[in-house]
Amino acid sequence: MKRKMLAVLCTMSLAATAFSMTAFADGEKIALITMDSIDQHWVTLNEGAQAAAEELGATVEFMAPNTKDDAQQIECVNNAVAGGYQAILVAANGPDAISSALQEAKDAGIKIVYVDSPANVEAEATFSTDNFAAGTTAGEEMKKALEEKGITSGKIGVISVNAATASTVSRDEGFRAAFEGTDFELPETQYCDGDAAKSQSIAENFITQGVVGIYGCNEGSTTGAGNAIKASGNTEIVGVGFDKSDAILNLISDGYLLCTMAQNPDVMGSEGVKAAVAAIGGEDLGGKVEDTGVSVIDAAALAEATEAVTE
């Protein structure tokens, strides 16, 4: 049921993006390297990539490390070069650490396409969320919910992955922008490396400090924040986050999170593969950057999705 609901929510949030390409050759060999292979976000991105690869007759190898680690991601890039891959789809854990390895791959003639999070090497194309705008939307949703409770001041905790990952840094900055000029206080961001257990510990510490809201910048951060609010029994704390895993949807349904900013990782994966195949075939994509969209999933959206599934 949850998988069907995720599919319905994805369909509701974004119509398929169009991508103009020239004729394709068969048998392209593409490496997909995301930040890790565990988060449902990356699993869904891979599913989108595999669907496009099957359609186009290409091969996509999911080569992501098991945990967010710069050294392991660099090793994956080096393995892709050694393995004779013609293109690399990559979501960079950090824009700097992986750049030298990607530049070497590019110098070797391998096409680089970014999905979700770019590095500091020019790529054929990038498919990602407008993370600053999405972060601002998250902030506006929290601010509105707090004001409806009559709360116009107080501390709000922010939990993110690390200080280097471009996508989550932008989500943090966008969220904070929504509270500029208000009486709310947003202390220094705390980092959990995307780990739900670490995030929960951080969120529990925020709760002991009397925060009125907690914001998670990715799947693990959001799950941990919601679990901490659940454990505290204080549903007056407003929790907002990112991504649409089963755990996050359950926390929204049960009233421990207000909403989540749902990205479209399957679109990132499918459009990334199409771009890689086009680039391998000699098409100049001009370094295009395409926003793959985001939508707000709250309890009302979940109820609508559930109704659509059961019809």
Coordinates of C-alpha atoms in Angstrom, one line a residue:
M1 CA 0.0 0.0 0.0
K2 CA 2.8 2.5 0.9
R3 CA 4.7 1.8 -2.3
K4 CA 1.5 2.5 -4.3
M5 CA 0.9 5.6 -2.3
L6 CA 4.4 6.9 -3.0
A7 CA 3.8 6.3 -6.7
V8 CA 0.5 8.3 -6.5
L9 CA 2.2 11.1 -4.6
C10 CA 5.0 11.3 -7.2
T11 CA 2.4 11.4 -10.0
M12 CA 0.5 14.1 -8.2
S13 CA 3.6 16.2 -7.6
L14 CA 5.2 16.5 -11.0
A15 CA 4.2 15.7 -14.6
A16 CA 6.9 13.9 -16.6
T17 CA 9.6 16.3 -17.8
A18 CA 10.4 16.5 -21.5
F19 CA 13.9 16.1 -22.8
S20 CA 14.9 16.6 -26.4
M21 CA 17.5 14.2 -27.6
T22 CA 19.0 13.0 -30.9
A23 CA 19.2 9.4 -31.9
F24 CA 20.6 6.9 -29.4
A25 CA 23.1 4.2 -29.8
D26 CA 22.6 0.9 -28.0
G27 CA 24.6 -0.5 -25.1
E28 CA 25.7 2.6 -23.3
K29 CA 27.4 1.8 -20.0
I30 CA 26.6 4.3 -17.2
A31 CA 27.7 4.4 -13.5
L32 CA 25.2 5.8 -11.0
I33 CA 27.0 7.1 -7.9
T34 CA 24.8 8.6 -5.2
M35 CA 25.7 9.7 -1.7
D36 CA 24.7 6.3 -0.3
S37 CA 22.7 3.3 -1.3
I38 CA 20.5 3.1 1.8
D39 CA 18.2 6.1 1.9
Q40 CA 14.9 5.5 0.1
H41 CA 15.6 8.8 -1.9
W42 CA 18.6 7.2 -3.6
V43 CA 16.8 3.8 -4.0
T44 CA 14.0 5.6 -5.8
L45 CA 16.4 7.6 -7.9
N46 CA 18.0 4.3 -9.0
E47 CA 14.6 2.9 -9.9
G48 CA 14.0 5.9 -12.2
A49 CA 17.4 5.4 -13.8
Q50 CA 16.9 1.7 -14.3
A51 CA 13.5 2.3 -16.0
A52 CA 15.0 4.8 -18.4
A53 CA 18.0 2.5 -19.1
E54 CA 15.7 -0.4 -20.0
E55 CA 13.7 1.9 -22.3
L56 CA 16.9 3.1 -24.1
G57 CA 18.9 -0.1 -24.1
A58 CA 21.6 1.2 -21.8
T59 CA 23.2 -0.4 -18.7
V60 CA 23.2 1.5 -15.4
E61 CA 25.3 0.1 -12.6
F62 CA 24.3 1.4 -9.1
M63 CA 27.8 1.9 -7.5
A64 CA 26.9 4.0 -4.4
P65 CA 28.7 3.4 -1.1
N66 CA 26.7 2.1 1.9
T67 CA 27.3 5.3 3.9
K68 CA 27.9 8.9 3.2
D69 CA 31.7 9.1 2.9
D70 CA 33.8 11.2 0.6
A71 CA 36.6 8.6 0.3
Q72 CA 34.2 5.8 -0.6
Q73 CA 32.5 8.1 -3.2
I74 CA 35.9 8.9 -4.8
E75 CA 36.7 5.2 -4.9
C76 CA 33.4 4.6 -6.8
V77 CA 34.4 7.3 -9.3
N78 CA 37.8 5.7 -9.8
N79 CA 36.2 2.3 -10.2
A80 CA 33.9 3.7 -12.9
V81 CA 36.9 5.0 -14.8
A82 CA 38.7 1.7 -14.5
G83 CA 35.6 -0.2 -15.5
G84 CA 35.3 1.6 -18.8
Y85 CA 32.0 3.4 -18.1
Q86 CA 31.1 6.0 -20.7
A87 CA 29.2 8.3 -18.3
I88 CA 28.8 8.9 -14.6
L89 CA 25.6 10.0 -13.0
V90 CA 26.6 11.4 -9.6
A91 CA 25.1 13.0 -6.5
A92 CA 28.1 14.6 -4.8
N93 CA 28.4 14.1 -1.1
G94 CA 30.3 17.4 -1.1
P95 CA 31.1 19.7 -4.0
D96 CA 34.9 19.9 -3.3
A97 CA 36.1 16.4 -2.2
I98 CA 35.0 14.5 -5.2
S99 CA 35.8 17.2 -7.8
S100 CA 39.4 16.1 -8.6
A101 CA 38.3 12.5 -9.3
L102 CA 35.4 13.7 -11.5
Q103 CA 37.8 16.0 -13.4
E104 CA 40.1 13.1 -14.1
A105 CA 37.1 11.1 -15.3
K106 CA 36.0 13.9 -17.5
D107 CA 39.6 14.3 -18.9
A108 CA 39.4 10.6 -19.8
G109 CA 36.4 11.3 -22.0
I110 CA 33.7 10.2 -19.5
K111 CA 30.5 12.2 -19.6
I112 CA 29.4 13.7 -16.2
V113 CA 25.8 14.3 -15.3
Y114 CA 24.6 15.5 -11.9
V115 CA 21.5 14.2 -10.1
D116 CA 20.4 15.9 -6.9
S117 CA 23.7 17.5 -5.8
P118 CA 26.5 18.8 -8.1
A119 CA 30.2 19.1 -7.5
N120 CA 32.6 21.8 -8.8
V121 CA 33.3 20.3 -12.2
E122 CA 31.4 21.4 -15.3
A123 CA 28.9 18.7 -16.3
E124 CA 26.8 17.9 -19.4
A125 CA 23.6 18.6 -17.4
T126 CA 22.2 18.7 -13.9
F127 CA 18.8 17.5 -12.7
S128 CA 17.9 18.6 -9.1
T129 CA 15.5 20.3 -6.8
D130 CA 15.7 24.1 -6.4
N131 CA 16.8 23.5 -2.9
F132 CA 16.8 27.1 -1.6
A133 CA 13.2 27.7 -2.8
A134 CA 12.1 24.3 -1.4
G135 CA 13.8 25.2 2.0
T136 CA 11.9 28.5 2.0
T137 CA 8.6 26.7 1.4
A138 CA 9.4 24.4 4.3
G139 CA 10.0 27.5 6.5
E140 CA 6.8 29.1 5.4
E141 CA 4.8 26.0 6.2
M142 CA 6.3 25.8 9.7
K143 CA 5.8 29.5 10.3
K144 CA 2.2 29.3 9.2
A145 CA 1.5 26.3 11.5
L146 CA 3.2 28.1 14.5
E147 CA 1.2 31.2 13.9
E148 CA -2.0 29.2 13.8
K149 CA -1.1 28.0 17.3
G150 CA -0.6 31.6 18.4
I151 CA 3.2 31.1 18.5
T152 CA 5.2 34.1 17.1
S153 CA 8.5 33.6 18.8
G154 CA 10.7 30.8 20.2
K155 CA 13.7 28.6 19.2
I156 CA 13.6 26.4 16.1
G157 CA 16.1 23.6 15.7
V158 CA 17.7 22.8 12.4
I159 CA 19.3 19.4 11.6
S160 CA 21.3 18.8 8.4
V161 CA 23.7 16.3 6.9
N162 CA 27.0 18.2 7.0
A163 CA 28.3 21.6 6.2
A164 CA 29.5 20.7 2.7
T165 CA 26.7 19.0 0.8
A166 CA 25.4 21.7 -1.5
S167 CA 21.8 20.6 -1.7
T168 CA 21.2 20.5 2.1
V169 CA 23.2 23.7 2.7
S170 CA 20.8 25.4 0.3
R171 CA 17.7 23.9 2.0
D172 CA 19.1 25.2 5.3
E173 CA 19.7 28.7 3.9
G174 CA 16.2 28.8 2.3
F175 CA 14.5 27.7 5.5
R176 CA 16.3 30.4 7.5
A177 CA 15.3 33.0 4.9
A178 CA 11.6 32.4 5.7
F179 CA 12.1 33.5 9.3
E180 CA 14.0 36.7 8.5
G181 CA 12.4 39.7 10.2
T182 CA 10.5 37.5 12.7
D183 CA 11.0 37.0 16.5
F184 CA 11.9 33.3 16.0
E185 CA 15.4 32.3 16.9
L186 CA 17.3 29.7 14.8
P187 CA 20.5 28.5 16.6
E188 CA 23.4 27.0 14.8
T189 CA 22.6 24.0 12.6
Q190 CA 23.4 20.6 14.1
Y191 CA 24.8 17.9 11.8
C192 CA 23.9 14.1 11.8
D193 CA 25.6 12.8 8.6
G194 CA 22.1 11.9 7.4
D195 CA 21.8 9.3 10.1
A196 CA 18.3 9.0 11.6
A197 CA 19.5 7.8 15.0
K198 CA 22.0 10.7 15.3
S199 CA 19.3 13.1 14.2
Q200 CA 16.9 11.8 16.9
S201 CA 19.5 12.3 19.5
I202 CA 20.1 15.9 18.3
A203 CA 16.3 16.5 18.1
E204 CA 15.8 15.2 21.7
N205 CA 18.4 17.7 22.8
F206 CA 16.6 20.5 21.0
I207 CA 13.4 19.5 22.7
T208 CA 15.0 19.7 26.2
Q209 CA 15.9 23.3 25.2
G210 CA 12.2 24.1 24.6
V211 CA 12.1 24.5 20.9
V212 CA 8.8 25.2 19.2
G213 CA 9.8 23.6 15.9
I214 CA 12.4 21.2 14.4
Y215 CA 13.4 21.2 10.7
G216 CA 15.2 18.2 9.0
C217 CA 17.1 18.9 5.8
N218 CA 17.1 15.3 4.4
E219 CA 15.4 11.9 4.9
G220 CA 17.5 10.8 7.9
S221 CA 17.3 14.2 9.6
T222 CA 13.6 14.3 9.2
T223 CA 13.0 10.8 10.4
G224 CA 15.0 11.4 13.5
A225 CA 13.2 14.7 14.2
G226 CA 9.8 13.0 13.9
N227 CA 10.8 10.1 16.1
A228 CA 12.1 12.5 18.8
I229 CA 8.8 14.4 18.8
K230 CA 7.0 11.1 19.0
A231 CA 9.1 9.9 21.9
S232 CA 8.6 13.2 23.7
G233 CA 4.8 13.0 23.5
N234 CA 4.8 16.8 22.7
T235 CA 2.9 17.1 19.5
E236 CA 2.8 20.9 19.9
I237 CA 6.3 20.9 18.5
V238 CA 6.1 21.5 14.7
G239 CA 8.2 19.1 12.7
V240 CA 9.0 19.8 9.0
G241 CA 11.4 18.1 6.7
F242 CA 12.5 16.7 3.4
D243 CA 11.8 13.5 1.3
K244 CA 9.0 10.9 1.3
S245 CA 10.1 7.6 2.8
D246 CA 7.6 5.3 4.4
A247 CA 8.9 6.2 7.8
I248 CA 8.3 9.9 7.1
L249 CA 4.9 9.4 5.7
N250 CA 3.9 7.3 8.8
L251 CA 5.1 10.1 11.1
I252 CA 3.0 12.6 9.2
S253 CA 0.0 10.3 9.3
D254 CA 0.4 9.9 13.0
G255 CA 0.7 13.6 13.7
Y256 CA 4.3 13.8 14.7
L257 CA 5.4 15.7 11.6
L258 CA 3.5 18.5 10.0
C259 CA 4.8 17.9 6.4
T260 CA 7.7 17.1 4.2
M261 CA 9.1 18.6 1.0
A262 CA 8.7 15.7 -1.5
Q263 CA 11.3 15.7 -4.2
N264 CA 11.2 13.6 -7.4
P265 CA 14.3 11.4 -7.3
D266 CA 12.8 9.0 -9.9
V267 CA 12.7 11.9 -12.4
M268 CA 16.2 12.9 -11.5
G269 CA 17.3 9.3 -12.3
S270 CA 15.4 8.9 -15.5
E271 CA 16.2 12.3 -17.0
G272 CA 19.8 11.9 -15.9
V273 CA 20.1 8.6 -17.8
K274 CA 18.5 10.2 -20.9
A275 CA 21.0 13.1 -20.7
A276 CA 23.9 10.7 -20.3
V277 CA 22.9 8.6 -23.3
A278 CA 22.4 11.8 -25.4
A279 CA 25.9 13.1 -24.4
I280 CA 27.5 9.7 -25.1
G281 CA 25.9 10.0 -28.6
G282 CA 27.6 13.3 -29.2
E283 CA 24.8 15.7 -28.3
D284 CA 25.8 19.0 -26.7
L285 CA 23.5 19.6 -23.7
G286 CA 25.1 22.9 -22.9
G287 CA 25.4 22.2 -19.1
K288 CA 21.6 22.7 -18.7
V289 CA 20.2 22.8 -15.1
E290 CA 16.7 21.5 -14.7
D291 CA 14.6 21.8 -11.6
T292 CA 12.8 18.5 -11.1
G293 CA 10.2 19.9 -8.7
V294 CA 9.0 19.6 -5.2
S295 CA 5.6 19.4 -3.5
V296 CA 4.4 19.7 0.1
I297 CA 3.0 16.4 1.5
D298 CA 1.0 16.9 4.7
A299 CA -1.8 14.8 6.3
A300 CA -4.4 16.1 3.8
A301 CA -2.2 15.1 0.8
L302 CA -1.7 11.7 2.3
A303 CA -5.5 11.2 2.8
E304 CA -6.0 12.2 -0.8
A305 CA -3.3 9.7 -2.0
T306 CA -4.8 7.0 0.2
E307 CA -8.2 7.6 -1.3
A308 CA -6.8 7.5 -4.9
V309 CA -5.1 4.1 -4.1
T310 CA -8.2 2.5 -2.8
E311 CA -10.5 3.7 -5.7

